[in-house]
PDB file of C-alpha atoms in Angstrom:
ATOM      1  CA  MET A   1      80.754  98.718  65.731  1.00  0.00           C
ATOM      2  CA  THR A   2      77.572  97.060  66.917  1.00  0.00           C
ATOM      3  CA  VAL A   3      75.711  97.199  70.208  1.00  0.00           C
ATOM      4  CA  LEU A   4      75.094  93.613  71.296  1.00  0.00           C
ATOM      5  CA  PRO A   5      72.255  92.238  73.457  1.00  0.00           C
ATOM      6  CA  ILE A   6      73.260  91.526  77.056  1.00  0.00           C
ATOM      7  CA  THR A   7      72.462  88.084  78.440  1.00  0.00           C
ATOM      8  CA  ILE A   8      70.478  87.807  81.668  1.00  0.00           C
ATOM      9  CA  TRP A   9      71.056  85.495  84.655  1.00  0.00           C
ATOM     10  CA  GLY A  10      70.031  81.993  83.650  1.00  0.00           C
ATOM     11  CA  GLU A  11      71.691  82.029  80.217  1.00  0.00           C
ATOM     12  CA  PRO A  12      74.028  78.972  80.227  1.00  0.00           C
ATOM     13  CA  VAL A  13      77.091  80.890  78.948  1.00  0.00           C
ATOM     14  CA  LEU A  14      76.976  82.994  82.125  1.00  0.00           C
ATOM     15  CA  HIS A  15      77.210  79.948  84.362  1.00  0.00           C
ATOM     16  CA  ARG A  16      80.174  78.050  82.939  1.00  0.00           C
ATOM     17  CA  ARG A  17      83.900  78.710  82.681  1.00  0.00           C
ATOM     18  CA  ALA A  18      84.792  80.577  79.495  1.00  0.00           C
ATOM     19  CA  ALA A  19      87.386  79.169  77.087  1.00  0.00           C
ATOM     20  CA  GLU A  20      90.873  80.589  76.644  1.00  0.00           C
ATOM     21  CA  VAL A  21      91.351  82.802  73.603  1.00  0.00           C
ATOM     22  CA  ASP A  22      93.924  81.174  71.342  1.00  0.00           C
ATOM     23  CA  VAL A  23      93.635  83.277  68.174  1.00  0.00           C
ATOM     24  CA  PHE A  24      94.191  87.039  68.134  1.00  0.00           C
ATOM     25  CA  ASP A  25      92.602  88.054  64.837  1.00  0.00           C
ATOM     26  CA  ASP A  26      90.189  90.542  63.262  1.00  0.00           C
ATOM     27  CA  GLU A  27      87.213  88.561  64.559  1.00  0.00           C
ATOM     28  CA  LEU A  28      88.474  89.003  68.129  1.00  0.00           C
ATOM     29  CA  ARG A  29      89.184  92.696  67.587  1.00  0.00           C
ATOM     30  CA  THR A  30      85.658  93.187  66.173  1.00  0.00           C
ATOM     31  CA  LEU A  31      84.193  91.470  69.248  1.00  0.00           C
ATOM     32  CA  ILE A  32      86.250  93.774  71.492  1.00  0.00           C
ATOM     33  CA  ALA A  33      85.094  96.891  69.596  1.00  0.00           C
ATOM     34  CA  ASP A  34      81.469  95.704  69.847  1.00  0.00           C
ATOM     35  CA  MET A  35      81.895  95.052  73.571  1.00  0.00           C
ATOM     36  CA  PHE A  36      83.217  98.594  74.131  1.00  0.00           C
ATOM     37  CA  GLU A  37      80.236  99.960  72.158  1.00  0.00           C
ATOM     38  CA  THR A  38      77.802  97.796  74.153  1.00  0.00           C
ATOM     39  CA  ASN A  39      79.381  98.755  77.490  1.00  0.00           C
ATOM     40  CA  ASP A  40      79.077 102.455  76.595  1.00  0.00           C
ATOM     41  CA  ALA A  41      75.447 102.072  75.475  1.00  0.00           C
ATOM     42  CA  ALA A  42      74.665 100.255  78.744  1.00  0.00           C
ATOM     43  CA  ASN A  43      76.449 102.887  80.870  1.00  0.00           C
ATOM     44  CA  GLY A  44      78.606 100.079  82.243  1.00  0.00           C
ATOM     45  CA  VAL A  45      82.021 100.140  83.878  1.00  0.00           C
ATOM     46  CA  GLY A  46      82.885  96.706  82.541  1.00  0.00           C
ATOM     47  CA  LEU A  47      81.601  93.932  80.331  1.00  0.00           C
ATOM     48  CA  ALA A  48      82.772  90.330  79.967  1.00  0.00           C
ATOM     49  CA  ALA A  49      82.373  88.294  76.771  1.00  0.00           C
ATOM     50  CA  PRO A  50      79.911  85.813  78.358  1.00  0.00           C
ATOM     51  CA  GLN A  51      77.593  88.764  78.999  1.00  0.00           C
ATOM     52  CA  VAL A  52      77.179  89.155  75.237  1.00  0.00           C
ATOM     53  CA  GLY A  53      76.812  85.404  74.721  1.00  0.00           C
ATOM     54  CA  VAL A  54      80.451  84.616  73.877  1.00  0.00           C
ATOM     55  CA  GLY A  55      82.175  81.997  76.033  1.00  0.00           C
ATOM     56  CA  LYS A  56      85.681  83.473  75.717  1.00  0.00           C
ATOM     57  CA  ARG A  57      88.023  84.709  78.467  1.00  0.00           C
ATOM     58  CA  LEU A  58      88.084  88.454  77.910  1.00  0.00           C
ATOM     59  CA  PHE A  59      86.556  91.590  79.344  1.00  0.00           C
ATOM     60  CA  VAL A  60      86.556  95.316  78.663  1.00  0.00           C
ATOM     61  CA  TYR A  61      86.427  98.060  81.267  1.00  0.00           C
ATOM     62  CA  LYS A  62      85.904 101.813  81.386  1.00  0.00           C
ATOM     63  CA  TYR A  63      86.833 103.274  84.758  1.00  0.00           C
ATOM     64  CA  GLU A  64      88.761 106.404  85.687  1.00  0.00           C
ATOM     65  CA  ASN A  65      91.286 105.333  88.291  1.00  0.00           C
ATOM     66  CA  ASP A  66      94.215 106.593  90.332  1.00  0.00           C
ATOM     67  CA  ASP A  67      96.228 103.400  89.834  1.00  0.00           C
ATOM     68  CA  GLY A  68      98.074 104.395  86.664  1.00  0.00           C
ATOM     69  CA  ALA A  69      96.085 101.983  84.489  1.00  0.00           C
ATOM     70  CA  PRO A  70      94.480 103.245  81.287  1.00  0.00           C
ATOM     71  CA  PRO A  71      90.906 104.457  81.956  1.00  0.00           C
ATOM     72  CA  THR A  72      89.630 102.082  79.255  1.00  0.00           C
ATOM     73  CA  GLY A  73      91.034  98.729  78.323  1.00  0.00           C
ATOM     74  CA  VAL A  74      90.626  95.102  77.415  1.00  0.00           C
ATOM     75  CA  VAL A  75      92.164  92.076  79.087  1.00  0.00           C
ATOM     76  CA  VAL A  76      92.248  88.760  77.232  1.00  0.00           C
ATOM     77  CA  ASN A  77      93.011  85.533  79.146  1.00  0.00           C
ATOM     78  CA  PRO A  78      93.455  87.386  82.445  1.00  0.00           C
ATOM     79  CA  VAL A  79      95.196  86.039  85.510  1.00  0.00           C
ATOM     80  CA  LEU A  80      94.142  87.711  88.755  1.00  0.00           C
ATOM     81  CA  THR A  81      96.044  88.070  92.027  1.00  0.00           C
ATOM     82  CA  LEU A  82      94.090  89.485  94.980  1.00  0.00           C
ATOM     83  CA  SER A  83      94.647  90.785  98.477  1.00  0.00           C
ATOM     84  CA  LYS A  84      92.700  89.078 101.238  1.00  0.00           C
ATOM     85  CA  VAL A  85      88.963  89.765 101.349  1.00  0.00           C
ATOM     86  CA  SER A  86      87.787  91.104 104.701  1.00  0.00           C
ATOM     87  CA  GLY A  87      85.631  88.730 106.714  1.00  0.00           C
ATOM     88  CA  ALA A  88      83.413  91.629 107.835  1.00  0.00           C
ATOM     89  CA  LEU A  89      79.841  91.858 106.628  1.00  0.00           C
ATOM     90  CA  PRO A  90      79.448  94.061 103.561  1.00  0.00           C
ATOM     91  CA  ASP A  91      78.408  97.653 104.199  1.00  0.00           C
ATOM     92  CA  PRO A  92      75.091  98.340 102.410  1.00  0.00           C
ATOM     93  CA  ASP A  93      76.193 101.916 101.673  1.00  0.00           C
ATOM     94  CA  GLU A  94      79.831 101.322 100.715  1.00  0.00           C
ATOM     95  CA  ASP A  95      79.897  97.856  99.142  1.00  0.00           C
ATOM     96  CA  GLU A  96      76.843  97.856  96.874  1.00  0.00           C
ATOM     97  CA  GLU A  97      77.409  96.245  93.488  1.00  0.00           C
ATOM     98  CA  GLY A  98      75.281  95.757  90.364  1.00  0.00           C
ATOM     99  CA  CYS A  99      75.542  93.754  87.146  1.00  0.00           C
ATOM    100  CA  LEU A 100      74.315  94.297  83.606  1.00  0.00           C
ATOM    101  CA  SER A 101      73.378  90.588  83.496  1.00  0.00           C
ATOM    102  CA  PHE A 102      71.308  90.920  86.685  1.00  0.00           C
ATOM    103  CA  PRO A 103      69.648  94.150  85.574  1.00  0.00           C
ATOM    104  CA  GLY A 104      68.370  96.585  88.146  1.00  0.00           C
ATOM    105  CA  GLY A 105      69.550  94.696  91.223  1.00  0.00           C
ATOM    106  CA  GLN A 106      72.176  96.130  93.532  1.00  0.00           C
ATOM    107  CA  TYR A 107      73.392  94.260  96.583  1.00  0.00           C
ATOM    108  CA  PRO A 108      76.307  94.653  99.034  1.00  0.00           C
ATOM    109  CA  LEU A 109      79.324  92.405  98.535  1.00  0.00           C
ATOM    110  CA  LYS A 110      82.787  92.428 100.117  1.00  0.00           C
ATOM    111  CA  ARG A 111      85.650  92.357  97.614  1.00  0.00           C
ATOM    112  CA  ALA A 112      89.437  92.470  97.859  1.00  0.00           C
ATOM    113  CA  GLU A 113      90.759  96.039  98.051  1.00  0.00           C
ATOM    114  CA  TRP A 114      93.686  95.298  95.715  1.00  0.00           C
ATOM    115  CA  ALA A 115      94.055  93.273  92.534  1.00  0.00           C
ATOM    116  CA  ARG A 116      96.800  92.664  89.989  1.00  0.00           C
ATOM    117  CA  VAL A 117      95.688  91.595  86.537  1.00  0.00           C
ATOM    118  CA  GLN A 118      97.928  90.123  83.875  1.00  0.00           C
ATOM    119  CA  GLY A 119      96.829  89.129  80.389  1.00  0.00           C
ATOM    120  CA  PHE A 120      96.883  90.364  76.828  1.00  0.00           C
ATOM    121  CA  ASP A 121      95.336  93.102  74.709  1.00  0.00           C
ATOM    122  CA  GLY A 122      93.395  92.436  71.506  1.00  0.00           C
ATOM    123  CA  ASP A 123      96.622  92.080  69.525  1.00  0.00           C
ATOM    124  CA  GLY A 124      98.165  89.540  71.905  1.00  0.00           C
ATOM    125  CA  LYS A 125     100.541  92.031  73.565  1.00  0.00           C
ATOM    126  CA  PRO A 126     101.047  91.623  77.333  1.00  0.00           C
ATOM    127  CA  VAL A 127      98.961  93.772  79.682  1.00  0.00           C
ATOM    128  CA  GLU A 128      99.583  94.118  83.409  1.00  0.00           C
ATOM    129  CA  PHE A 129      98.326  96.588  86.001  1.00  0.00           C
ATOM    130  CA  GLU A 130      97.217  96.917  89.597  1.00  0.00           C
ATOM    131  CA  ALA A 131      93.836  98.166  90.752  1.00  0.00           C
ATOM    132  CA  THR A 132      92.635  99.390  94.138  1.00  0.00           C
ATOM    133  CA  GLY A 133      89.287 100.235  95.709  1.00  0.00           C
ATOM    134  CA  TRP A 134      86.354 100.395  93.281  1.00  0.00           C
ATOM    135  CA  PHE A 135      88.593  99.761  90.298  1.00  0.00           C
ATOM    136  CA  ALA A 136      89.701  96.496  91.941  1.00  0.00           C
ATOM    137  CA  ARG A 137      86.004  95.661  92.433  1.00  0.00           C
ATOM    138  CA  VAL A 138      85.316  96.223  88.721  1.00  0.00           C
ATOM    139  CA  ILE A 139      88.191  93.938  87.706  1.00  0.00           C
ATOM    140  CA  GLN A 140      87.116  91.178  90.130  1.00  0.00           C
ATOM    141  CA  HIS A 141      83.503  91.427  88.984  1.00  0.00           C
ATOM    142  CA  GLU A 142      84.407  91.027  85.305  1.00  0.00           C
ATOM    143  CA  TYR A 143      86.917  88.262  86.024  1.00  0.00           C
ATOM    144  CA  ASP A 144      84.228  86.319  87.918  1.00  0.00           C
ATOM    145  CA  HIS A 145      82.122  86.265  84.744  1.00  0.00           C
ATOM    146  CA  LEU A 146      84.927  84.358  83.015  1.00  0.00           C
ATOM    147  CA  ASP A 147      84.687  81.633  85.655  1.00  0.00           C
ATOM    148  CA  GLY A 148      80.901  81.353  85.324  1.00  0.00           C
ATOM    149  CA  LYS A 149      80.066  83.386  88.433  1.00  0.00           C
ATOM    150  CA  LEU A 150      77.891  86.433  88.856  1.00  0.00           C
ATOM    151  CA  TYR A 151      78.288  88.671  91.873  1.00  0.00           C
ATOM    152  CA  VAL A 152      74.946  87.387  93.212  1.00  0.00           C
ATOM    153  CA  ASN A 153      76.608  83.948  93.574  1.00  0.00           C
ATOM    154  CA  ARG A 154      78.935  85.499  96.198  1.00  0.00           C
ATOM    155  CA  LEU A 155      76.356  87.345  98.321  1.00  0.00           C
ATOM    156  CA  VAL A 156      75.881  86.598 102.020  1.00  0.00           C
ATOM    157  CA  ASP A 157      72.641  84.741 102.759  1.00  0.00           C
ATOM    158  CA  ARG A 158      70.295  87.629 103.465  1.00  0.00           C
ATOM    159  CA  TYR A 159      71.237  89.472 100.260  1.00  0.00           C
ATOM    160  CA  ALA A 160      71.349  86.233  98.249  1.00  0.00           C
ATOM    161  CA  ARG A 161      67.716  85.552  99.246  1.00  0.00           C
ATOM    162  CA  LYS A 162      66.695  89.049  98.128  1.00  0.00           C
ATOM    163  CA  ALA A 163      68.535  88.609  94.809  1.00  0.00           C
ATOM    164  CA  MET A 164      66.876  85.249  94.143  1.00  0.00           C
ATOM    165  CA  LYS A 165      63.462  86.773  94.905  1.00  0.00           C
ATOM    166  CA  GLN A 166      64.224  89.508  92.363  1.00  0.00           C
ATOM    167  CA  ALA A 167      65.240  86.874  89.787  1.00  0.00           C
ATOM    168  CA  LYS A 168      62.061  84.888  90.384  1.00  0.00           C
ATOM    169  CA  ARG A 169      59.827  87.986  90.167  1.00  0.00           C
ATOM    170  CA  SER A 170      61.562  88.949  86.920  1.00  0.00           C
ATOM    171  CA  GLY A 171      61.171  85.492  85.377  1.00  0.00           C
ATOM    172  CA  TRP A 172      64.924  84.968  85.043  1.00  0.00           C
ATOM    173  CA  GLY A 173      66.798  81.707  85.372  1.00  0.00           C
ATOM    174  CA  VAL A 174      65.943  80.398  81.906  1.00  0.00           C
ATOM    175  CA  PRO A 175      67.934  80.543  78.644  1.00  0.00           C
ATOM    176  CA  GLY A 176      67.235  83.088  75.937  1.00  0.00           C
ATOM    177  CA  LEU A 177      66.670  86.246  77.988  1.00  0.00           C
ATOM    178  CA  THR A 178      68.518  89.418  76.984  1.00  0.00           C
ATOM    179  CA  TRP A 179      68.118  93.168  77.094  1.00  0.00           C
ATOM    180  CA  MET A 180      69.285  95.665  74.495  1.00  0.00           C
ATOM    181  CA  PRO A 181      71.269  98.723  75.640  1.00  0.00           C
ATOM    182  CA  GLY A 182      70.085 101.913  73.962  1.00  0.00           C
ATOM    183  CA  VAL A 183      66.748 100.301  73.068  1.00  0.00           C
ATOM    184  CA  ASP A 184      65.358  98.852  76.297  1.00  0.00           C
ATOM    185  CA  PRO A 185      65.039 101.116  79.352  1.00  0.00           C
ATOM    186  CA  ASP A 186      68.266 101.433  81.329  1.00  0.00           C
ATOM    187  CA  PRO A 187      67.737  99.013  84.255  1.00  0.00           C
ATOM    188  CA  PHE A 188      69.886 101.183  86.518  1.00  0.00           C
ATOM    189  CA  GLY A 189      68.234 104.493  85.583  1.00  0.00           C
ATOM    190  CA  HIS A 190      71.288 106.248  84.101  1.00  0.00           C
TER     191      HIS A 190
END
C-alpha cells in the first residue's frame, strides 16, 4: 500500500463530476487500499478518489458509528438519499467541518442529519447503510467530492468569504498543489 499525495482546492479533478466506475479489478482494489492508507496517514475520517487525483466515483471512510455500519468501508458509485437540511444558520461550535483538500480550514456548515447510501464495495458487491449525525456528515462530505464540490462551496456567505481569504493567502486555486500525509505537517494538528 502507498500513501498518495492529497490534491488541494484548485486542482481541476476536485471541481468536476467524477466518472462512474465500470470495472471492478485489481487496479481498483489497489487504489482503494492506497486510499485507506492515505486516509490513515492524514488522520482523516474519509477520502474521495478525486482528493488523490483520480476522477472516479468512490470514497473510503473510517468512522466509529452507532448506526450499525462497519466502522471502515468503501462505497463505489454511491447513490445518496438525505433527510431535509435545516434552514437554520450553522452553529460555529456544533457544525464545524474541515477537508483534507482545503487543509487547515474549518468552517460551520449545516448538513442533513440522516443519510442512506447505496453502492458497491471494491469487488462489485452491493453495499447499503444508513448514517446519522456526524457519520451522515462524513458521508455527505465525501459524496460531494464525487460531484465536484468541496464543503467550502456550500458555506453561507460570511464563512465562504473567510474560506476564500484563506485560499488566497495560501496561494490555492491553481492546478498542481498537493500535500503529503506523513511527510508534510498535519494541517489540522493531529
